[in-house]
Structure formats: structure tokens, C-alpha cells
Amino acid sequence: EVLQHELMNAMKDADFSISFHKWNSLRDEKYVTIVGYFFTADFDYRNHILGTRKCDHNEDVTKAVIEISDAFKTVHDVKLKCVGECTSGGFESFPCIVGQISKVIEGTFNGSSENKMFFKKIYLLAHEILGMSLKQPFEDTNFEQKMKIMFELHQHGSSHVDYLADPVMKKFTHLLGSLFSAISNLTATTDNGERSVTLNKVYLWFKKLLKLYASMKIEDENASDILKAIEKIKLPEIYQIAVFLDPNFKSLKFLETSERVALLDSVKKNLQRLISEDSDTQPPAKKQRTSKSPGSSHLTETFLEFMDMSMESIDDQVNSEIQCYMGFKLENPVDIVDFWRENECFPYLKKLARNILNLPSCTFHSDCCFIGAGNELYLKFQNLPADEIEMLTFLHQNI
């Protein structure tokens, strides 16, 4: 209760988004865990488990997500952005990119009979390399378990270059290595377990995977099938805007001209909305300059009709800020969060960054199926009574 009170104070007035994950305990009890993501006043990217509830039915999941997240909301009529399959109209829903990449991999597993034989070899090899006992044959293993084992094999192999000498491992890495690398990158966390990947990485990985498998498709039929599956992934516009808000990619050189024009138009509309929502549409930087000169108030009011600022429309403000941002010179690559924390030159773009970049790249527990099979603590934890599980998932990170 003490920690919950402290967390509510920390998130007071914060614009936050959420993700949630449904999971089963070893007793096959159904739970949902909700996580909130936000930027502090100092522009530190934070995420916290807001709560866990035992949920026996889908309607219970929806109710739990709404009740837990509403407790942290300052303005209750605003839709929260949510990564996950929201069954209620109370959220603005976005897909989990890791879940979509996993479906691409699943399609590869379930391809031709030749593919199934190949992945059966990989499955057996993984047990051998990782020193795991074979509990059940490949055919009887569900996809989540196969994914967990394949992912662990990829993680292990990426740190042992000599494994690429094995032709089976080499083919496995060639075919799926980039997809597993994308999952690993998008689910990265800090040392204290907080999600550390901002939204801008999603579209960059999407474009990278498209380019990679397009170059492979001529020589590899499997790569062609993977490319077709990736092309079916539809990413909302917000993911592209997030890339524009990364100063390292603000010129958008990797986009076609038509895509670039459409994206900049979307950025402008979002900035116009933010400026219109302000009670005073005057940019903060200019507002400060006019108030610093002693005795200038009377002079300003006298000649108000002649001033440039009085003639500056919202469109002018938006275009000016975007042009200045795109023309801003970087001497070295910068971290996106560090840039917006320290930069005050683009007030409305900074506000847009705070509003958009808090959306996580994937659901918080999208990597839960990759937890090591020998994690005894995880197994013991899932055997606890429901009320203790609910409390301990909250304490685990927030302590």
C-alpha cells in the first residue's frame, strides 16, 4: 500500500500509456498484469507494474485493466494508449510488434515438410547445445515452448561464433537470426528490469527486416515467404512519427518521397492539435523573450498590430519548428531520450515526444515465454496463492 501510494504520486499528472499480458500459473489459473509507461518531469523514461489480477474470463480481464489503470489516471475521459489486444473501447489500441514477429516465425515453423524436418533438427540440436533434457518430441511441443528453446539457442549462438561452422546452425542463423535479434532488441531492459526501448525502434526494425529479406528472397524460397509475412504487418502512423522524433533519423532519408511528405503532414497535424490545446498559442520560447525586458509591456501593447508575432498563425509556428528541428546539426549520434531531456529549442515537438514515446515497443511480458526452463524461482512463484501472486508481481519491480 505504501509503494502504491508513492507510485500514484510519481505518476500524478503524467501522460502515460499501458500494456498488459495474460498468463497462466502452473495451476492453470489465469492472471493479467498491467504496466504503465511515462516520462517524469526530468524526461526520464519509467515503467512500473500497476497491478496484477486473477481473471477467469475475458470480461474479467477487461474489467481489471480498466480498474487498475483508472486508479492512476488524472483525467478520466482521455483514452489511454495501450499495447495489447484491448477488448474495450476505452483504450487506443496498438499491436505488439514482438507478437507479430513471433507469428512470422511460427509460419516458418509450419511451412513445408522440409521446413518441419529442418526445425526438428534445430530443436534436437538446441537441447544438446544448451544441455537440456528432451522432455517431449518436437511434434508434441507447443509453439511457445519451441520459440523459447529456439530463442535461447539464438542467444547462445550469437555469443559463440564457432557455432556458425555447423551448417545447420548457419542456416538457422541466416534464416531466423535477424527476427530473433529484433525480438531481443525490442524486449531489452535495464539492469533493474525496466523496459528501456522507446517506440522509434519498432519502425526502424520493420524497415530493416524488409530490406534484409528482400535481398535474400531471390536465393532462398523461405526468405521470400518470410518477406511476404512481414509485408502483411500493418504499423499505425504513430510508429513513423516516433522515428521522426529521433534526431538521428529526422531527415527521413530512408523513406520514399511520398512517404516522407505524408509523414511530415501527419507530424504537422499533431503539432497543430497540441498548439490548439494550449490556452495561449504563443510559443513558450517567444513568450519568455517578450517578458524579460523591463518596461517593455506598454510599448508592446501600443504597437501590437504591427508585431510579427501577432501575425504568426499556428501553421507558421508548426512549419517554423519543424524546419528548425530538421536543420538542427548533430555532431555525433545521440540518444533520443537524452536529446529531448536536454533540448528546449523545440517546445511543441518535445511535448509531442513526451506524448508519443511513452508508448512501449511491445507488451511488458512479451518475452516471458523465453524465461529459462530451469528457472526454479519462477516455477515456485507460480505455485503461490492468488493474493500473494498479485502482491508480489507489484512488489517485484516497484520495490
PDB file of N, CA, C and O in Angstrom, residues 170-208:
ATOM      1  N   LYS A 170      24.281 -22.529 -39.145  1.00  0.00           N
ATOM      2  CA  LYS A 170      24.491 -21.430 -40.091  1.00  0.00           C
ATOM      3  C   LYS A 170      23.202 -21.112 -40.843  1.00  0.00           C
ATOM      4  O   LYS A 170      22.836 -19.944 -41.008  1.00  0.00           O
ATOM      5  N   LYS A 171      22.495 -22.159 -41.275  1.00  0.00           N
ATOM      6  CA  LYS A 171      21.229 -21.955 -41.989  1.00  0.00           C
ATOM      7  C   LYS A 171      20.178 -21.363 -41.057  1.00  0.00           C
ATOM      8  O   LYS A 171      19.414 -20.474 -41.438  1.00  0.00           O
ATOM      9  N   PHE A 172      20.141 -21.867 -39.825  1.00  0.00           N
ATOM     10  CA  PHE A 172      19.195 -21.364 -38.831  1.00  0.00           C
ATOM     11  C   PHE A 172      19.419 -19.869 -38.583  1.00  0.00           C
ATOM     12  O   PHE A 172      18.476 -19.076 -38.574  1.00  0.00           O
ATOM     13  N   THR A 173      20.680 -19.485 -38.383  1.00  0.00           N
ATOM     14  CA  THR A 173      21.023 -18.084 -38.137  1.00  0.00           C
ATOM     15  C   THR A 173      20.721 -17.223 -39.351  1.00  0.00           C
ATOM     16  O   THR A 173      20.210 -16.100 -39.230  1.00  0.00           O
ATOM     17  N   HIS A 174      21.023 -17.741 -40.535  1.00  0.00           N
ATOM     18  CA  HIS A 174      20.769 -17.000 -41.780  1.00  0.00           C
ATOM     19  C   HIS A 174      19.281 -16.732 -41.956  1.00  0.00           C
ATOM     20  O   HIS A 174      18.874 -15.634 -42.346  1.00  0.00           O
ATOM     21  N   LEU A 175      18.457 -17.746 -41.649  1.00  0.00           N
ATOM     22  CA  LEU A 175      17.029 -17.638 -41.912  1.00  0.00           C
ATOM     23  C   LEU A 175      16.277 -16.848 -40.844  1.00  0.00           C
ATOM     24  O   LEU A 175      15.454 -15.986 -41.159  1.00  0.00           O
ATOM     25  N   LEU A 176      16.565 -17.121 -39.561  1.00  0.00           N
ATOM     26  CA  LEU A 176      15.775 -16.523 -38.482  1.00  0.00           C
ATOM     27  C   LEU A 176      16.564 -15.614 -37.549  1.00  0.00           C
ATOM     28  O   LEU A 176      15.984 -14.990 -36.663  1.00  0.00           O
ATOM     29  N   GLY A 177      17.873 -15.544 -37.732  1.00  0.00           N
ATOM     30  CA  GLY A 177      18.711 -14.764 -36.819  1.00  0.00           C
ATOM     31  C   GLY A 177      18.275 -13.318 -36.670  1.00  0.00           C
ATOM     32  O   GLY A 177      18.224 -12.798 -35.548  1.00  0.00           O
ATOM     33  N   SER A 178      17.919 -12.675 -37.769  1.00  0.00           N
ATOM     34  CA  SER A 178      17.529 -11.255 -37.709  1.00  0.00           C
ATOM     35  C   SER A 178      16.200 -11.069 -36.991  1.00  0.00           C
ATOM     36  O   SER A 178      15.991 -10.065 -36.292  1.00  0.00           O
ATOM     37  N   LEU A 179      15.280 -12.028 -37.153  1.00  0.00           N
ATOM     38  CA  LEU A 179      13.993 -11.933 -36.466  1.00  0.00           C
ATOM     39  C   LEU A 179      14.178 -12.080 -34.957  1.00  0.00           C
ATOM     40  O   LEU A 179      13.585 -11.336 -34.177  1.00  0.00           O
ATOM     41  N   PHE A 180      15.031 -13.018 -34.549  1.00  0.00           N
ATOM     42  CA  PHE A 180      15.310 -13.184 -33.130  1.00  0.00           C
ATOM     43  C   PHE A 180      16.089 -11.995 -32.572  1.00  0.00           C
ATOM     44  O   PHE A 180      15.906 -11.600 -31.422  1.00  0.00           O
ATOM     45  N   SER A 181      16.969 -11.412 -33.392  1.00  0.00           N
ATOM     46  CA  SER A 181      17.712 -10.219 -32.958  1.00  0.00           C
ATOM     47  C   SER A 181      16.755  -9.059 -32.727  1.00  0.00           C
ATOM     48  O   SER A 181      16.931  -8.273 -31.792  1.00  0.00           O
ATOM     49  N   ALA A 182      15.754  -8.935 -33.600  1.00  0.00           N
ATOM     50  CA  ALA A 182      14.751  -7.881 -33.436  1.00  0.00           C
ATOM     51  C   ALA A 182      13.990  -8.070 -32.125  1.00  0.00           C
ATOM     52  O   ALA A 182      13.780  -7.120 -31.368  1.00  0.00           O
ATOM     53  N   ILE A 183      13.585  -9.315 -31.834  1.00  0.00           N
ATOM     54  CA  ILE A 183      12.875  -9.608 -30.579  1.00  0.00           C
ATOM     55  C   ILE A 183      13.755  -9.266 -29.383  1.00  0.00           C
ATOM     56  O   ILE A 183      13.316  -8.625 -28.426  1.00  0.00           O
ATOM     57  N   SER A 184      15.015  -9.675 -29.449  1.00  0.00           N
ATOM     58  CA  SER A 184      15.948  -9.423 -28.342  1.00  0.00           C
ATOM     59  C   SER A 184      16.124  -7.934 -28.097  1.00  0.00           C
ATOM     60  O   SER A 184      16.119  -7.466 -26.956  1.00  0.00           O
ATOM     61  N   ASN A 185      16.251  -7.166 -29.179  1.00  0.00           N
ATOM     62  CA  ASN A 185      16.451  -5.725 -29.063  1.00  0.00           C
ATOM     63  C   ASN A 185      15.209  -5.028 -28.537  1.00  0.00           C
ATOM     64  O   ASN A 185      15.285  -4.149 -27.669  1.00  0.00           O
ATOM     65  N   LEU A 186      14.048  -5.411 -29.039  1.00  0.00           N
ATOM     66  CA  LEU A 186      12.804  -4.736 -28.675  1.00  0.00           C
ATOM     67  C   LEU A 186      12.319  -5.069 -27.270  1.00  0.00           C
ATOM     68  O   LEU A 186      11.491  -4.358 -26.711  1.00  0.00           O
ATOM     69  N   THR A 187      12.829  -6.166 -26.709  1.00  0.00           N
ATOM     70  CA  THR A 187      12.434  -6.541 -25.343  1.00  0.00           C
ATOM     71  C   THR A 187      13.535  -6.242 -24.337  1.00  0.00           C
ATOM     72  O   THR A 187      13.478  -6.702 -23.195  1.00  0.00           O
ATOM     73  N   ALA A 188      14.549  -5.478 -24.730  1.00  0.00           N
ATOM     74  CA  ALA A 188      15.675  -5.181 -23.838  1.00  0.00           C
ATOM     75  C   ALA A 188      15.209  -4.413 -22.610  1.00  0.00           C
ATOM     76  O   ALA A 188      14.295  -3.594 -22.676  1.00  0.00           O
ATOM     77  N   THR A 189      15.854  -4.691 -21.482  1.00  0.00           N
ATOM     78  CA  THR A 189      15.548  -3.995 -20.239  1.00  0.00           C
ATOM     79  C   THR A 189      16.835  -3.484 -19.601  1.00  0.00           C
ATOM     80  O   THR A 189      17.936  -3.909 -19.952  1.00  0.00           O
ATOM     81  N   THR A 190      16.682  -2.563 -18.675  1.00  0.00           N
ATOM     82  CA  THR A 190      17.823  -2.066 -17.923  1.00  0.00           C
ATOM     83  C   THR A 190      18.189  -3.087 -16.850  1.00  0.00           C
ATOM     84  O   THR A 190      17.501  -4.084 -16.678  1.00  0.00           O
ATOM     85  N   ASP A 191      19.268  -2.821 -16.114  1.00  0.00           N
ATOM     86  CA  ASP A 191      19.709  -3.752 -15.068  1.00  0.00           C
ATOM     87  C   ASP A 191      18.665  -3.952 -13.978  1.00  0.00           C
ATOM     88  O   ASP A 191      18.612  -4.995 -13.338  1.00  0.00           O
ATOM     89  N   ASN A 192      17.821  -2.932 -13.759  1.00  0.00           N
ATOM     90  CA  ASN A 192      16.794  -3.070 -12.712  1.00  0.00           C
ATOM     91  C   ASN A 192      15.464  -3.603 -13.257  1.00  0.00           C
ATOM     92  O   ASN A 192      14.446  -3.595 -12.574  1.00  0.00           O
ATOM     93  N   GLY A 193      15.493  -4.055 -14.508  1.00  0.00           N
ATOM     94  CA  GLY A 193      14.319  -4.725 -15.061  1.00  0.00           C
ATOM     95  C   GLY A 193      13.330  -3.827 -15.766  1.00  0.00           C
ATOM     96  O   GLY A 193      12.288  -4.282 -16.238  1.00  0.00           O
ATOM     97  N   GLU A 194      13.620  -2.523 -15.884  1.00  0.00           N
ATOM     98  CA  GLU A 194      12.684  -1.622 -16.559  1.00  0.00           C
ATOM     99  C   GLU A 194      12.848  -1.710 -18.073  1.00  0.00           C
ATOM    100  O   GLU A 194      13.936  -1.908 -18.591  1.00  0.00           O
ATOM    101  N   ARG A 195      11.722  -1.544 -18.757  1.00  0.00           N
ATOM    102  CA  ARG A 195      11.757  -1.521 -20.220  1.00  0.00           C
ATOM    103  C   ARG A 195      12.554  -0.311 -20.677  1.00  0.00           C
ATOM    104  O   ARG A 195      12.356   0.794 -20.197  1.00  0.00           O
ATOM    105  N   SER A 196      13.481  -0.507 -21.608  1.00  0.00           N
ATOM    106  CA  SER A 196      14.377   0.591 -21.990  1.00  0.00           C
ATOM    107  C   SER A 196      14.254   0.984 -23.457  1.00  0.00           C
ATOM    108  O   SER A 196      14.898   1.927 -23.898  1.00  0.00           O
ATOM    109  N   VAL A 197      13.442   0.277 -24.225  1.00  0.00           N
ATOM    110  CA  VAL A 197      13.364   0.520 -25.669  1.00  0.00           C
ATOM    111  C   VAL A 197      12.189   1.444 -25.979  1.00  0.00           C
ATOM    112  O   VAL A 197      11.045   1.137 -25.637  1.00  0.00           O
ATOM    113  N   THR A 198      12.474   2.565 -26.612  1.00  0.00           N
ATOM    114  CA  THR A 198      11.411   3.507 -26.973  1.00  0.00           C
ATOM    115  C   THR A 198      10.808   3.142 -28.328  1.00  0.00           C
ATOM    116  O   THR A 198      11.365   2.373 -29.105  1.00  0.00           O
ATOM    117  N   LEU A 199       9.672   3.755 -28.610  1.00  0.00           N
ATOM    118  CA  LEU A 199       8.821   3.372 -29.735  1.00  0.00           C
ATOM    119  C   LEU A 199       9.502   3.522 -31.098  1.00  0.00           C
ATOM    120  O   LEU A 199       9.140   2.825 -32.055  1.00  0.00           O
ATOM    121  N   ASN A 200      10.462   4.416 -31.223  1.00  0.00           N
ATOM    122  CA  ASN A 200      11.094   4.683 -32.513  1.00  0.00           C
ATOM    123  C   ASN A 200      11.785   3.462 -33.111  1.00  0.00           C
ATOM    124  O   ASN A 200      11.959   3.366 -34.326  1.00  0.00           O
ATOM    125  N   LYS A 201      12.178   2.503 -32.247  1.00  0.00           N
ATOM    126  CA  LYS A 201      12.890   1.317 -32.736  1.00  0.00           C
ATOM    127  C   LYS A 201      11.986   0.384 -33.563  1.00  0.00           C
ATOM    128  O   LYS A 201      12.470  -0.384 -34.385  1.00  0.00           O
ATOM    129  N   VAL A 202      10.678   0.435 -33.330  1.00  0.00           N
ATOM    130  CA  VAL A 202       9.768  -0.514 -33.979  1.00  0.00           C
ATOM    131  C   VAL A 202       9.793  -0.355 -35.496  1.00  0.00           C
ATOM    132  O   VAL A 202      10.012  -1.316 -36.235  1.00  0.00           O
ATOM    133  N   TYR A 203       9.573   0.856 -35.984  1.00  0.00           N
ATOM    134  CA  TYR A 203       9.518   1.068 -37.434  1.00  0.00           C
ATOM    135  C   TYR A 203      10.891   0.875 -38.072  1.00  0.00           C
ATOM    136  O   TYR A 203      10.996   0.392 -39.207  1.00  0.00           O
ATOM    137  N   LEU A 204      11.947   1.232 -37.340  1.00  0.00           N
ATOM    138  CA  LEU A 204      13.295   1.030 -37.870  1.00  0.00           C
ATOM    139  C   LEU A 204      13.579  -0.456 -38.072  1.00  0.00           C
ATOM    140  O   LEU A 204      14.161  -0.854 -39.095  1.00  0.00           O
ATOM    141  N   TRP A 205      13.170  -1.294 -37.118  1.00  0.00           N
ATOM    142  CA  TRP A 205      13.341  -2.736 -37.266  1.00  0.00           C
ATOM    143  C   TRP A 205      12.486  -3.271 -38.404  1.00  0.00           C
ATOM    144  O   TRP A 205      12.898  -4.142 -39.174  1.00  0.00           O
ATOM    145  N   PHE A 206      11.280  -2.751 -38.544  1.00  0.00           N
ATOM    146  CA  PHE A 206      10.384  -3.172 -39.617  1.00  0.00           C
ATOM    147  C   PHE A 206      11.029  -2.911 -40.984  1.00  0.00           C
ATOM    148  O   PHE A 206      11.062  -3.800 -41.846  1.00  0.00           O
ATOM    149  N   LYS A 207      11.572  -1.717 -41.169  1.00  0.00           N
ATOM    150  CA  LYS A 207      12.230  -1.381 -42.441  1.00  0.00           C
ATOM    151  C   LYS A 207      13.491  -2.216 -42.653  1.00  0.00           C
ATOM    152  O   LYS A 207      13.797  -2.635 -43.771  1.00  0.00           O
ATOM    153  N   LYS A 208      14.224  -2.468 -41.577  1.00  0.00           N
ATOM    154  CA  LYS A 208      15.455  -3.253 -41.671  1.00  0.00           C
ATOM    155  C   LYS A 208      15.154  -4.689 -42.095  1.00  0.00           C
ATOM    156  O   LYS A 208      15.847  -5.258 -42.955  1.00  0.00           O
TER     157      LYS A 208
END
